[in-house]
CSV table of C-alpha atoms and ligand atoms in Angstrom, one decimal:
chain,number,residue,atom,x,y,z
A,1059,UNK,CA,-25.7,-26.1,5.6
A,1060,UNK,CA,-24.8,-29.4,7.5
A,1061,UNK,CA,-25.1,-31.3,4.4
A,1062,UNK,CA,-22.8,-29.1,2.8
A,1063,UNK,CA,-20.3,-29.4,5.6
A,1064,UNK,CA,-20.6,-33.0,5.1
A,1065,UNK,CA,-20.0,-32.9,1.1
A,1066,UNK,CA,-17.3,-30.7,1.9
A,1067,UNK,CA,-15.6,-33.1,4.4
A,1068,UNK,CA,-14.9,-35.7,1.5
A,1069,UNK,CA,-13.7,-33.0,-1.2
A,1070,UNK,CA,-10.9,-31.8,1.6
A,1071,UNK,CA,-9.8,-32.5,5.2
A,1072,UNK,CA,-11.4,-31.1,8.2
A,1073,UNK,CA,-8.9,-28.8,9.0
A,1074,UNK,CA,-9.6,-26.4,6.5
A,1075,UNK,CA,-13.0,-26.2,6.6
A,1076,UNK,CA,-14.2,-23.4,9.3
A,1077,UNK,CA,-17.8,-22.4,10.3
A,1078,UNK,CA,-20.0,-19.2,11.3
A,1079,UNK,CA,-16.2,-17.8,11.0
A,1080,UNK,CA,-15.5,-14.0,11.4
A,1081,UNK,CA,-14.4,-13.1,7.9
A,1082,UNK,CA,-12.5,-10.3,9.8
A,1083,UNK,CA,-9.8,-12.2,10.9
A,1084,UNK,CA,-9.1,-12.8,7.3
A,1085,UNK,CA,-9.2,-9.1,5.5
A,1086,UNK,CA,-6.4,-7.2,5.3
A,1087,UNK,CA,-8.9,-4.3,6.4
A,1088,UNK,CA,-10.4,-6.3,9.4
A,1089,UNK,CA,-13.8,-6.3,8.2
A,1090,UNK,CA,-16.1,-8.5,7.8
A,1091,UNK,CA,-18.9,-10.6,9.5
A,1092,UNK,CA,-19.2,-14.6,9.5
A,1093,UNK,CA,-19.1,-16.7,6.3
A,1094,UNK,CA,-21.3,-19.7,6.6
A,1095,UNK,CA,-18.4,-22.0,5.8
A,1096,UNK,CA,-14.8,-20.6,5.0
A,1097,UNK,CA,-12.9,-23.2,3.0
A,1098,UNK,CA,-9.4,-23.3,2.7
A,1099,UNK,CA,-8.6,-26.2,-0.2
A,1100,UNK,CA,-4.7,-27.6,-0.3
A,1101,UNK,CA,-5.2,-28.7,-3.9
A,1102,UNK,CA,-6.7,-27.6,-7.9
A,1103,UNK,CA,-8.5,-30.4,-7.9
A,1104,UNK,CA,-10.2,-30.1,-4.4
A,1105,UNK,CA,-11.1,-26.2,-5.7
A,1106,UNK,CA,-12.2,-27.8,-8.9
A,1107,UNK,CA,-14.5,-30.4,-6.6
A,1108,UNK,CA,-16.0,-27.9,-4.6
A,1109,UNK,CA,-16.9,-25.4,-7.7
A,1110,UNK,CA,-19.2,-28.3,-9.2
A,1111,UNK,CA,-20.6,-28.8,-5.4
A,1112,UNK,CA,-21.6,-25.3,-5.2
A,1113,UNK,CA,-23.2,-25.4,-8.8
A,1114,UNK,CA,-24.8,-28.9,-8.2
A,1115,UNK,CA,-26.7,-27.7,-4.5
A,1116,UNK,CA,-26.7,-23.6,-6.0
A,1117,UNK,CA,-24.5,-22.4,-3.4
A,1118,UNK,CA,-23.2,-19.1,-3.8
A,1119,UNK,CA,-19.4,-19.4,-4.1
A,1120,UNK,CA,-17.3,-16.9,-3.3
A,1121,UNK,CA,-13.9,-15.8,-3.4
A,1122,UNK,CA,-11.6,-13.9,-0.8
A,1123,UNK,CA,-8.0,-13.0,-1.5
A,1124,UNK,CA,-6.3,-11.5,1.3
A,1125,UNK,CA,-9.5,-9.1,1.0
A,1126,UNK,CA,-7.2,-5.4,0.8
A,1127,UNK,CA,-9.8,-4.6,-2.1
A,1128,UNK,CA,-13.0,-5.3,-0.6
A,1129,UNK,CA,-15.3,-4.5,2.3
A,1130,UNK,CA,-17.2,-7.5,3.7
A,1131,UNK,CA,-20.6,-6.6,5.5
A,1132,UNK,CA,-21.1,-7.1,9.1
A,1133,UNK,CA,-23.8,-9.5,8.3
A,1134,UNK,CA,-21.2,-12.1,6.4
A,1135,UNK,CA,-21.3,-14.1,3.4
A,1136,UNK,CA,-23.7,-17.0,2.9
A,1137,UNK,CA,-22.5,-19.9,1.3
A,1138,UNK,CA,-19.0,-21.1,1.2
A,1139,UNK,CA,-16.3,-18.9,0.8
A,1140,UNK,CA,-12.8,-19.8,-0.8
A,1141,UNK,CA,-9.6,-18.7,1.2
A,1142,UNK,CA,-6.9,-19.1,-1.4
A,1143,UNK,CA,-4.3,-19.5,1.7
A,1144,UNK,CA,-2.6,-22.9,0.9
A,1145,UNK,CA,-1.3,-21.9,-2.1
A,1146,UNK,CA,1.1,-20.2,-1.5
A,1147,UNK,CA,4.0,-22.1,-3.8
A,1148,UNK,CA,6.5,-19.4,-6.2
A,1149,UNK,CA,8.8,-21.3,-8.7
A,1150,UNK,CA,11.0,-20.1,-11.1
A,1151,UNK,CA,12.2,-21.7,-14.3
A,1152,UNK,CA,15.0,-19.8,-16.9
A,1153,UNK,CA,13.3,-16.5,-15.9
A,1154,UNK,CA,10.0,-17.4,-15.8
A,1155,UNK,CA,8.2,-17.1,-12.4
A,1156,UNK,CA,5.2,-19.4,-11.8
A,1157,UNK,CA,3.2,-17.8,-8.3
A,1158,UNK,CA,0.0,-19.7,-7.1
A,1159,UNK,CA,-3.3,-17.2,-6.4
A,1160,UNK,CA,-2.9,-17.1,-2.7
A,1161,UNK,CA,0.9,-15.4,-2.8
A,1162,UNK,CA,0.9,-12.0,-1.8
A,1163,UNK,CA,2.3,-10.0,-4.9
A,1164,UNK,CA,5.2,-8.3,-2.6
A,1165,UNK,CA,6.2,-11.5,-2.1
A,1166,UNK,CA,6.9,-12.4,-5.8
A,1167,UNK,CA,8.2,-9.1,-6.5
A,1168,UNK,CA,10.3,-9.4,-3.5
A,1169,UNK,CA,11.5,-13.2,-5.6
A,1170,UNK,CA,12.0,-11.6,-8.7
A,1171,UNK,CA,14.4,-9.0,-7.1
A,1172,UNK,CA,16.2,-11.9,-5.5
A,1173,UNK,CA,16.2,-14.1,-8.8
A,1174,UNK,CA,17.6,-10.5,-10.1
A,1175,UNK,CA,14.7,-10.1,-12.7
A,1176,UNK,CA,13.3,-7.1,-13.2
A,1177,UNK,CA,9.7,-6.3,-14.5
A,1178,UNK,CA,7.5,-6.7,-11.1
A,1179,UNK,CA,8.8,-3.9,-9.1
A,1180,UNK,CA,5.7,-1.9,-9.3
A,1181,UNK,CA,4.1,-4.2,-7.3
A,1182,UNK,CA,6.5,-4.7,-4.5
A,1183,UNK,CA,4.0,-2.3,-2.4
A,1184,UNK,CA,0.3,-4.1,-3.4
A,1185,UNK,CA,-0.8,-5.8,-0.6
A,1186,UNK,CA,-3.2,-8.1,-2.4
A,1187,UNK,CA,-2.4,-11.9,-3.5
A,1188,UNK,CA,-2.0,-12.8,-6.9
A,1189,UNK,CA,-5.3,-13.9,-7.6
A,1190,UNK,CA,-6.0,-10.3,-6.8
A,1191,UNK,CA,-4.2,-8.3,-9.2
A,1192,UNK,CA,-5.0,-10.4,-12.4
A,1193,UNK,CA,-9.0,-10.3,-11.4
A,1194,UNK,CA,-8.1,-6.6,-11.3
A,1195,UNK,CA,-5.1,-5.7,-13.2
A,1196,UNK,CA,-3.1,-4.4,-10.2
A,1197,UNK,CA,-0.6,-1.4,-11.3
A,1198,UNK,CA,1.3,1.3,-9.5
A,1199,UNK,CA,4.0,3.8,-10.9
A,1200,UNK,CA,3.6,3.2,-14.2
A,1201,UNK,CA,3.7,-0.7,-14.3
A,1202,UNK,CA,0.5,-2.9,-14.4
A,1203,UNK,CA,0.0,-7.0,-14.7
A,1204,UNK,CA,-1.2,-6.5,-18.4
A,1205,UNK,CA,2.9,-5.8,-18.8
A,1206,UNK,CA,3.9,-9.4,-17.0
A,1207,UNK,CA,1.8,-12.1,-17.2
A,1208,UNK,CA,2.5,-14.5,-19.7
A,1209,UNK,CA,-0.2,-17.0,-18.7
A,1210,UNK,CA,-2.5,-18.4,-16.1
A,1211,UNK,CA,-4.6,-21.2,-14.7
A,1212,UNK,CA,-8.0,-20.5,-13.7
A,1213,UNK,CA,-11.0,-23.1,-13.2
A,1214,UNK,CA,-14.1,-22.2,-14.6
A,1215,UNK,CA,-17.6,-22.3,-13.7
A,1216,UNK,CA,-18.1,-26.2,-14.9
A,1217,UNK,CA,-14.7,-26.9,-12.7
A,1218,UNK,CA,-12.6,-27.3,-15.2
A,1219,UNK,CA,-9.1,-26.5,-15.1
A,1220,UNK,CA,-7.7,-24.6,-17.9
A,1221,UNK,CA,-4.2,-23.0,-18.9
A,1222,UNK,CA,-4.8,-19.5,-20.3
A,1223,UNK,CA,-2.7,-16.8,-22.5
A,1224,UNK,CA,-2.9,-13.0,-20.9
A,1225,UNK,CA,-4.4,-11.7,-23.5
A,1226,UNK,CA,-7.4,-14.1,-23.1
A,1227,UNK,CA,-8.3,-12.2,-19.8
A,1228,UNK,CA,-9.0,-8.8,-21.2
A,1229,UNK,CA,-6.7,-7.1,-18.7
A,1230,UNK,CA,-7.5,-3.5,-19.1
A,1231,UNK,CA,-7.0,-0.3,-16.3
A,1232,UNK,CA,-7.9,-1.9,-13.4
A,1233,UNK,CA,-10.0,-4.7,-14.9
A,1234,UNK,CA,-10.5,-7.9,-16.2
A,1235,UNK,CA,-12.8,-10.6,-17.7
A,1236,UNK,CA,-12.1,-13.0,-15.0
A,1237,UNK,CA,-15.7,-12.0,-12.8
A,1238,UNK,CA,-17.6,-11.8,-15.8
A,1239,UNK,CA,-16.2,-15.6,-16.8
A,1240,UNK,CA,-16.0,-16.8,-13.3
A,1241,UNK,CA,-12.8,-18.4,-13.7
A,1242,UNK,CA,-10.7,-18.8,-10.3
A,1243,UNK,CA,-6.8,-18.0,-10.9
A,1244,UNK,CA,-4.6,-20.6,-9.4
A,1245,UNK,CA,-1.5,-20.0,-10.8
A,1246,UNK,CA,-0.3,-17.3,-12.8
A,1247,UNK,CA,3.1,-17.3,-14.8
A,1248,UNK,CA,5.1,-13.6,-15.0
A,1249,UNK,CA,7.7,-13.3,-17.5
A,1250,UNK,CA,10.3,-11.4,-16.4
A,1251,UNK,CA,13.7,-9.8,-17.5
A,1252,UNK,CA,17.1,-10.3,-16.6
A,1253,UNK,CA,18.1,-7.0,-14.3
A,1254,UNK,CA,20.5,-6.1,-12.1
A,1255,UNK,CA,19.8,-7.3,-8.7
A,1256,UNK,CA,21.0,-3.4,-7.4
A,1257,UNK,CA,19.1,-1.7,-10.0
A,1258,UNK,CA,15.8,-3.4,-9.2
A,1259,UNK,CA,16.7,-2.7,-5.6
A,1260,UNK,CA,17.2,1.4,-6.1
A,1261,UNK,CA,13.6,0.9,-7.6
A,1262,UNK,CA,11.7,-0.7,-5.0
A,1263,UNK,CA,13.0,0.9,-2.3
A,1264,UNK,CA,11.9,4.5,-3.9
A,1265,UNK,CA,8.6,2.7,-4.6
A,1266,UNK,CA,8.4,1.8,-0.7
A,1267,UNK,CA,9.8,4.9,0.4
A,1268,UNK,CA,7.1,6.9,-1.7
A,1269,UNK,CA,4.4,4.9,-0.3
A,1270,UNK,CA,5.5,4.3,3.5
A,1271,UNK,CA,5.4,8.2,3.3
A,1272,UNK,CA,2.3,9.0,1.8
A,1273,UNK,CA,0.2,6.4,2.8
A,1274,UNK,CA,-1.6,5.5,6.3
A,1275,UNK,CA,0.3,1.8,6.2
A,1276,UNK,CA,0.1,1.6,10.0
A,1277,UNK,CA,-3.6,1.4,9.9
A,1278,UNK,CA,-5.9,-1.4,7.9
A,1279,UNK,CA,-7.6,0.1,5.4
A,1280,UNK,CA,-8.9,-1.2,1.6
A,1281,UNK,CA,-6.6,1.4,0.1
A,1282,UNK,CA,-7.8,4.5,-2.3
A,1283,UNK,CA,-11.6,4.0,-1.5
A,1284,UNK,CA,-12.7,6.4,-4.8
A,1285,UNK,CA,-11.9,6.1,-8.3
A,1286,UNK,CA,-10.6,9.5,-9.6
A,1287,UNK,CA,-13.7,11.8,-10.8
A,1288,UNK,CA,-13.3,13.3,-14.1
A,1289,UNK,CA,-11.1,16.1,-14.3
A,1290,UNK,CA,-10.4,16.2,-10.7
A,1291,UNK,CA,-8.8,14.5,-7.9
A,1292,UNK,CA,-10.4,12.4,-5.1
A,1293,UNK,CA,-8.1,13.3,-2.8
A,1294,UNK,CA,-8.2,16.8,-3.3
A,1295,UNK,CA,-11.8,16.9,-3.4
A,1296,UNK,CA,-11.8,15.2,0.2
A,1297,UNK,CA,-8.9,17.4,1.6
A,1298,UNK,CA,-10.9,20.7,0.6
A,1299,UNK,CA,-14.2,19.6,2.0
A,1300,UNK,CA,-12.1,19.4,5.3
A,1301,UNK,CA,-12.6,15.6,6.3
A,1302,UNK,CA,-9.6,14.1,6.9
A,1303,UNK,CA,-9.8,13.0,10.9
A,1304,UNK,CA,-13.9,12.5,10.4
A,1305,UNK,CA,-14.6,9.3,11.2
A,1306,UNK,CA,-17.3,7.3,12.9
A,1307,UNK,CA,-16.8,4.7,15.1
A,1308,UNK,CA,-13.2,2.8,14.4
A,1309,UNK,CA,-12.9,4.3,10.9
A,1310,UNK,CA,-12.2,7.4,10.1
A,1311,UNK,CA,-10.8,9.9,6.8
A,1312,UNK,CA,-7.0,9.0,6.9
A,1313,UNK,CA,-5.4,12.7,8.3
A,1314,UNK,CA,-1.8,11.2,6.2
A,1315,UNK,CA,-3.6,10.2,2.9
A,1316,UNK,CA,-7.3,11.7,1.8
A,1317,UNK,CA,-8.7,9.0,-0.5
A,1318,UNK,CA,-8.0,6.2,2.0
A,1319,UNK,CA,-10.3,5.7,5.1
A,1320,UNK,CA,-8.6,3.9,7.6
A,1321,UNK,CA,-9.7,1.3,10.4
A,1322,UNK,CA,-8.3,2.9,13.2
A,1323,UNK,CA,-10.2,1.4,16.1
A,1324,UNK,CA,-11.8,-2.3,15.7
A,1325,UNK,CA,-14.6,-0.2,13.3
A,1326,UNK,CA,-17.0,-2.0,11.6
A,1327,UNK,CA,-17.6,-2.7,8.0
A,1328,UNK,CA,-21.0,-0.4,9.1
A,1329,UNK,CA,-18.8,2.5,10.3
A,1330,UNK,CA,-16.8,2.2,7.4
A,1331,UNK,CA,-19.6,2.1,5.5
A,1332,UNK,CA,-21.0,5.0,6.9
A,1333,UNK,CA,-17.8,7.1,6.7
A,1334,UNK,CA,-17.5,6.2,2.9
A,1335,UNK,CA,-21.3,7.8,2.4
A,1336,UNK,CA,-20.5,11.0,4.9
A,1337,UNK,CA,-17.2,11.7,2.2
A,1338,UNK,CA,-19.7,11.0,-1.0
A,1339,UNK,CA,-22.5,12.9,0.5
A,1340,UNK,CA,-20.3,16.1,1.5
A,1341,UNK,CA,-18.0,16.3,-1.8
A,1342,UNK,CA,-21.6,15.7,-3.7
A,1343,UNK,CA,-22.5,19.2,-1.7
A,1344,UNK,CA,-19.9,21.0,-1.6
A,1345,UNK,CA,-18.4,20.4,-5.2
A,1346,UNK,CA,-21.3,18.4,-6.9
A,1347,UNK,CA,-18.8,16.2,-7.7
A,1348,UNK,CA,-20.3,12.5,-7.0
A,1349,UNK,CA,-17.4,10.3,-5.6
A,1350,UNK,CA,-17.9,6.4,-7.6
A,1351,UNK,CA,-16.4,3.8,-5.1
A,1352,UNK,CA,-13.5,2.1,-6.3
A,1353,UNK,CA,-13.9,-1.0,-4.0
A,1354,UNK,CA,-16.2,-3.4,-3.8
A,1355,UNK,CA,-19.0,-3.8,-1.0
A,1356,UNK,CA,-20.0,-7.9,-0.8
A,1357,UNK,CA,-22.3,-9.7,1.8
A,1358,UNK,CA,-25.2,-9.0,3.9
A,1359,UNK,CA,-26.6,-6.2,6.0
A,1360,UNK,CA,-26.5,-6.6,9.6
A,1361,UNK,CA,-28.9,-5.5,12.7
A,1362,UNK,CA,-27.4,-3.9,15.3
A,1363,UNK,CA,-26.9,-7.0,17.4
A,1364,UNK,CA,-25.1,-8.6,14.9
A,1365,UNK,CA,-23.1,-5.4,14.3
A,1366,UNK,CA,-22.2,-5.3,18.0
A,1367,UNK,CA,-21.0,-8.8,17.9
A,1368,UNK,CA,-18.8,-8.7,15.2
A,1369,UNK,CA,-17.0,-5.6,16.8
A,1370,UNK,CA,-16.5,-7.5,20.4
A,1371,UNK,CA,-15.2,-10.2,18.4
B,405,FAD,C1,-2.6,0.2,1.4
B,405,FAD,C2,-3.1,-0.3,0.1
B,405,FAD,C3,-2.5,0.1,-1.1
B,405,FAD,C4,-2.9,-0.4,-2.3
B,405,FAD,N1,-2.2,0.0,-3.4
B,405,FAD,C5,-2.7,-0.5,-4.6
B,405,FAD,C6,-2.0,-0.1,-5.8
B,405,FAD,O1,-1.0,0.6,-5.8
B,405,FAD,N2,-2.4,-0.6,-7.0
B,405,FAD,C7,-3.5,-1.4,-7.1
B,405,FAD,O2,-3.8,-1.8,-8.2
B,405,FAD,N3,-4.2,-1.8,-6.0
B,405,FAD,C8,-3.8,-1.3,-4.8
B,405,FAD,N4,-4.5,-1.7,-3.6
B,405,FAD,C9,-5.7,-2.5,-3.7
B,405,FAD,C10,-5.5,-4.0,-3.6
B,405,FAD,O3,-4.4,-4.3,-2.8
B,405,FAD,C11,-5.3,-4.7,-5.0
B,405,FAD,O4,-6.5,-4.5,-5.7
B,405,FAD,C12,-5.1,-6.2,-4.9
B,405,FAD,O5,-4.8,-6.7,-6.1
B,405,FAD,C13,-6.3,-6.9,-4.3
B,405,FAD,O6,-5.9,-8.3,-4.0
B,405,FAD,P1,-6.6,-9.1,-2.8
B,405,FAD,O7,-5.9,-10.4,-2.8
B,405,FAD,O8,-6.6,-8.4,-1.5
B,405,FAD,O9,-8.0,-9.2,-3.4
B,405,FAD,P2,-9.4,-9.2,-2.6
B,405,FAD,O10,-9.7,-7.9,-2.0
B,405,FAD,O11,-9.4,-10.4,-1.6
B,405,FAD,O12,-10.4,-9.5,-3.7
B,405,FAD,C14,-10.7,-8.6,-4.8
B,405,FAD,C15,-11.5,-9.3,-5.8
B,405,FAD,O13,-10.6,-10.3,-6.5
B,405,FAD,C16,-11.3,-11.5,-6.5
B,405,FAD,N5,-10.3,-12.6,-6.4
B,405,FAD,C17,-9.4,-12.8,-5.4
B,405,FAD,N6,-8.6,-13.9,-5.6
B,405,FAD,C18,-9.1,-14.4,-6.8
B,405,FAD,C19,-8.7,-15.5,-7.6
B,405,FAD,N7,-7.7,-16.3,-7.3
B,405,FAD,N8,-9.3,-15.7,-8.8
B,405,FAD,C20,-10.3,-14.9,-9.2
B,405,FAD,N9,-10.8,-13.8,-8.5
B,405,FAD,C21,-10.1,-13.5,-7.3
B,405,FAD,C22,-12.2,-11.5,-5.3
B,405,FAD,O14,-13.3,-12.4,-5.4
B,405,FAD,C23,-12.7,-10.1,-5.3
B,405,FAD,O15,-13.8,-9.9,-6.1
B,405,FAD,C24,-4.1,-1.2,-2.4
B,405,FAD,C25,-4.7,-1.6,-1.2
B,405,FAD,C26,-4.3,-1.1,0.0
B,405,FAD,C27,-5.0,-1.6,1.3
């Protein structure tokens, strides 16, 4: 890898390139073992630079956003990973909000309310970044991305930068095309419409209100761990096979909220892991209803040493 630290070094500056770092420090659900190289770029065209160095040497590339929808193994992620940190930038022009990937969603539909536009206020509770909800169509209460976005930049995998319309992204329930075409969002563009700045307030508040009281936000967690089954509820499912307050290790069944498992206690990704299996396993027995995961699981396995240092870290 210390050839690719070096390539690295003239694509962007030293600063924001970080090795063998614990990916934990950079989840929203604390998880997560060391990336080989976690690489924070301050510019499109340094992201651009570093896609075609990762194809050129076959590096596997990947892509954290402030990581609330995924659990990263204990064992890390080889290869360079992408922190989309730096960009951070919102604009708006005549009603039209331009967001970089790295924003966190609250914080553009927190602008929007400010700017007195209405449209994003389903979102004002996500807390993913924008390059987040477009890869997977973010929604709550009704309200979805599909409904905002007007356009976005992505790179693709040759590293070029292109400017697309929505509707070239497929967004669908909870899904895009962007994994299948590899494209990195870098900046999307929401239009909005005029509102009234109270009106939009009275909204997001009840949104916040409704989440703050059913949801375990004091704890990290990746949010509702299962899709819903088929004619049933995974909550429900989890509540009446009497698991809430289960857990293993740190993590453990969220007693406020069934379908979320929360990282209560420095866990593991293992624990949580393990707590995610001991919910699919006893639903599967008790209702022979199989629970499909609704997050994704990325990196490597650990052994137990490694396990052991990632929690004392
Ligand atoms: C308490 C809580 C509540 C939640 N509530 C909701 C909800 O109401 N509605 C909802 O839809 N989700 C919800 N989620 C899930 C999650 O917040 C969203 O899916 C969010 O959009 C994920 O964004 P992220 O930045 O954390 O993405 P990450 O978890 O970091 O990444 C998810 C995927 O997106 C990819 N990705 C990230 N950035 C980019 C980019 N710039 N370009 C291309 N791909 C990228 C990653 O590679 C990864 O595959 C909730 C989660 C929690 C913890």
């Amino acid at each position: 890898m210390e050839h690719v630290y070096q390539e690295i070094t003239h694509i962007t500056a030293e600063k924001n390139i970080m090795l063998d770092e614990l990916l934990k420090n950079h989840t929203y659900t604390r998880l997560g073992g060391k990336a080989d190289i976690l690489v924070t770029p301050e510019t499109f065209s340094e992201v651009q630079e570093l896609v075609k160095l990762a194809r050129r040497e076959n590096i596997p590339f990947t892509l954290l956003g402030n990581g609330s929808n995924m659990i990263v193994k204990d064992g890390g992620i080889r290869g360079i990973v992408m922190s989309q940190k730096q960009f951070q930038n919102i604009r708006v022009e005549s009603g039209t909000i331009f967001a970089q990937s790295g924003a966190a969603i609250i914080d553009v539909s927190r602008r929007a309310l400010k700017e007195r536009l209405t449209g994003l206020e389903f979102a004002c509770g996500i807390p993913g970044t924008v390059g987040g909800a477009l890869f997977m169509n973010a929604g709550a209460y009704g309200g979805e991305i599909k409904d905002v976005l007007e356009e976005a930049v992505v790179v693709d995998r040759e590293g070029t930068l292109l400017t697309l319309p929505a509707e070239d992204l497929d967004l669908e329930y909870r899904t895009s095309n962007i994994p299948d075409k590899g494209y990195i969002v870098l900046e999307a563009k929401f239009k909005l419409q005029p509102g009234k700045y109270e009106d939009i307030k009275v909204i997001m508040d009840d949104l916040t209100y409704k989440r703050e009281s059913k949801q375990p936000l004091e704890y990290p967690s990746c949010g509702s761990v299962f899709k819903r089954p088929p004619g049933y509820f995974a909550g429900k499912l989890i509540q009446d096979s009497e698991l809430q307050g289960k857990g293993i290790g740190g993590a453990e069944v969220s007693t406020k909220h069934a379908g979320f498992i929360v990282n209560k206690n420095n866990a593991t990704a293992t624990e949580y892991i393990s707590v995610i299996e001991l919910v699919q396993k006893t639903v599967k027995d008790k209702f022979g209803v199989f629970l499909e995961r609704e997050v994704k699981i990325i990196g490597e396995d650990a052994d137990a040493e490694t396990v052991k240092s990632v929690k004392q870290n």
